[in-house]
CSV table of C-alpha atoms in Angstrom, one decimal:
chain,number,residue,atom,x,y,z
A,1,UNK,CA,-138.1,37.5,153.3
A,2,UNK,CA,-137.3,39.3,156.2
A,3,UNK,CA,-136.5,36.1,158.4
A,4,UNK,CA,-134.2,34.7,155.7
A,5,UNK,CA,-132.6,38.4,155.8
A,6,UNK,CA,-132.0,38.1,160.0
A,7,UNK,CA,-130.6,34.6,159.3
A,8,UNK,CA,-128.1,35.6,156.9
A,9,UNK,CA,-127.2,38.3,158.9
A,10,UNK,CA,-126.6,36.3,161.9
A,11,UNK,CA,-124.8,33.9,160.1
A,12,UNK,CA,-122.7,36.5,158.2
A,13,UNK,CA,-121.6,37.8,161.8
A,14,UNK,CA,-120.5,34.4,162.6
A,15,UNK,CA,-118.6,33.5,159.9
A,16,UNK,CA,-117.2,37.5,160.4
A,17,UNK,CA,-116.2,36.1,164.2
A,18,UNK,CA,-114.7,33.1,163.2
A,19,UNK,CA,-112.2,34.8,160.6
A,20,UNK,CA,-111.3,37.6,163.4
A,21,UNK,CA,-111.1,35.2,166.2
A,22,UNK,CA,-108.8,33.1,163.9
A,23,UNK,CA,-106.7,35.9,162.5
A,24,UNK,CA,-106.1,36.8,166.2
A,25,UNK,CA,-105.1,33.3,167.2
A,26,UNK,CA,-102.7,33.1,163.9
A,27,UNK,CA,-100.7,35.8,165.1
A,28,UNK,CA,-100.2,34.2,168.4
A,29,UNK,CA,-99.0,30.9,166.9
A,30,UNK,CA,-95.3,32.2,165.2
A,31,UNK,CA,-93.6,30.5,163.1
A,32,UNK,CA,-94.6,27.3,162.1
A,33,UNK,CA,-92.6,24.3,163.4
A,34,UNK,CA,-93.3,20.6,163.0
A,35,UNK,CA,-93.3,19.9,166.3
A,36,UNK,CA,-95.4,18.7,169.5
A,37,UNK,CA,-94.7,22.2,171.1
A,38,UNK,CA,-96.1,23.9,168.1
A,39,UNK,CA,-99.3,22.7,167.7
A,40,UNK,CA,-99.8,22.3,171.6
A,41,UNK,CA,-99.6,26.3,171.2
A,42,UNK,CA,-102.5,26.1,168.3
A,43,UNK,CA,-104.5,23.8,169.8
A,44,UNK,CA,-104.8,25.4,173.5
A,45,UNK,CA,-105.1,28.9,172.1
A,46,UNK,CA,-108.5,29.9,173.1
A,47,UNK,CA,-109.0,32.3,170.1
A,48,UNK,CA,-108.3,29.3,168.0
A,49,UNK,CA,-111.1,27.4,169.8
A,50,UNK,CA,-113.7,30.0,169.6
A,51,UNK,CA,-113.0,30.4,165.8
A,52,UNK,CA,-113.7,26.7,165.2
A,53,UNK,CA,-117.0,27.2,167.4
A,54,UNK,CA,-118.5,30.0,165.4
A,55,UNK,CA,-117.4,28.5,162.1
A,56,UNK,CA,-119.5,25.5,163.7
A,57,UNK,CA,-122.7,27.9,164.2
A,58,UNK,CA,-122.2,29.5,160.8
A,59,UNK,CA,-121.9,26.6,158.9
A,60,UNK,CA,-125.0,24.8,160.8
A,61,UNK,CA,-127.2,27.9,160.4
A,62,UNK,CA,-126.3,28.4,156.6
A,63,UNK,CA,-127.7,24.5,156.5
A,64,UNK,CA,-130.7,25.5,158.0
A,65,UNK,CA,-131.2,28.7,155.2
A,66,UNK,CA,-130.2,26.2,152.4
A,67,UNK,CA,-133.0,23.8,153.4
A,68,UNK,CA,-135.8,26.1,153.6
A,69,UNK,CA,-135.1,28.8,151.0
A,70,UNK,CA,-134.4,29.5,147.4
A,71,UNK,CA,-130.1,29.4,146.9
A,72,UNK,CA,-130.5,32.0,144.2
A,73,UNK,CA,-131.6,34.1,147.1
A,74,UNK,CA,-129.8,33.7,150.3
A,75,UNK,CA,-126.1,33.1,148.4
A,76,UNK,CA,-126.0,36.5,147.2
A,77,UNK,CA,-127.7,37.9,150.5
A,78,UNK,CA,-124.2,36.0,152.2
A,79,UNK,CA,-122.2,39.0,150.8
A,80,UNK,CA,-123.2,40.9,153.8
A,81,UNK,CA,-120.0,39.3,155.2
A,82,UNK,CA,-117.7,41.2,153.2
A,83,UNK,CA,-119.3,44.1,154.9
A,84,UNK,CA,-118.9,42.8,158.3
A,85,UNK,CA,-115.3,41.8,157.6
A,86,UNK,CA,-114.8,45.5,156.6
A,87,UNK,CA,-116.5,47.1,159.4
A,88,UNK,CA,-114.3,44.3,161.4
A,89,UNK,CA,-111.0,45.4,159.7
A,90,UNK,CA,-111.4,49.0,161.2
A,91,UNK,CA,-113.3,48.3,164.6
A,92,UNK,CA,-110.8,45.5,165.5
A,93,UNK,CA,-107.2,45.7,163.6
A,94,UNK,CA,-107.3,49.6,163.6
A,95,UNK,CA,-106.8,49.2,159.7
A,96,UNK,CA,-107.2,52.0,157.7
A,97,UNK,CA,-109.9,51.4,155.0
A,98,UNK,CA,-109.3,53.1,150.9
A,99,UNK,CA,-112.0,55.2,149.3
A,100,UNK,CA,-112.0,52.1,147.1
A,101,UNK,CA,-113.3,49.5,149.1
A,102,UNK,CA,-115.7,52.0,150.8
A,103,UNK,CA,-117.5,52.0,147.3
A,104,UNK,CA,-116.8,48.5,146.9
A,105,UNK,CA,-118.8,47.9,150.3
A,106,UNK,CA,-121.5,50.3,148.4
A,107,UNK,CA,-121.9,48.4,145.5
A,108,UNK,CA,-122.5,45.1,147.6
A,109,UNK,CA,-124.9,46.6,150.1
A,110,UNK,CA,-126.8,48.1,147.1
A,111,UNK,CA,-127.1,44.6,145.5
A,112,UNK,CA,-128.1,43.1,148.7
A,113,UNK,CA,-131.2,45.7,148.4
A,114,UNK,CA,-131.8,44.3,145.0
A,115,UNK,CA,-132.3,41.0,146.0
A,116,UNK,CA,-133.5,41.3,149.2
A,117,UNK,CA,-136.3,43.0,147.4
């Protein structure tokens, strides 16, 4: 259990990565235009590239966890991104975070316990 655990959380964190690394590169693109310009700008924006690449690892490595283990376990044990995504929200947009999210996060890493167990 504890290896399927690591895995999801390494595969949480990428899928985490590749949502910052694209919400940083979506703010770099402006408004969009149907036009050779336009997606040049998308398509040579670095951020944009690594996003793609960690999607890539995430999605591989949650092929590897649906092969091997039980889907009633690992899907819920996923959720651990919403907590990453959180944690990213304040350590990387500077966004403030409500008391009601913080319990939100709660709930999930409590049910994470649960199964995990």
């Amino acid at each position: 259990m504890l290896k399927l655990v690591g895995l999801t959380f390494i595969q949480s964190l990428l899928l985490m990565l590749s949502q910052v690394f694209l919400k940083l590169a979506v703010t770099k693109f402006g408004a969009f235009r149907f036009t050779a310009d336009y997606f040049k700008s998308v398509f040579t924006n670095l951020n944009f590239a690594i996003s793609g690449l960690t999607v890539l690892g995430a999605v591989s490595l949650w092929m590897y966890i649906l092969r091997h283990y039980d889907f009633s376990v690992a899907y819920p044990l996923g959720s651990i991104s919403y907590v990453l995504g959180l944690l990213a929200a304040i350590l990387v947009f500077n966004e403030s975070v409500p008391v009601t999210r913080w319990i939100g996060v709660c709930i999930i890493i409590v049910g994470i316990y649960f199964v995990a167990k």
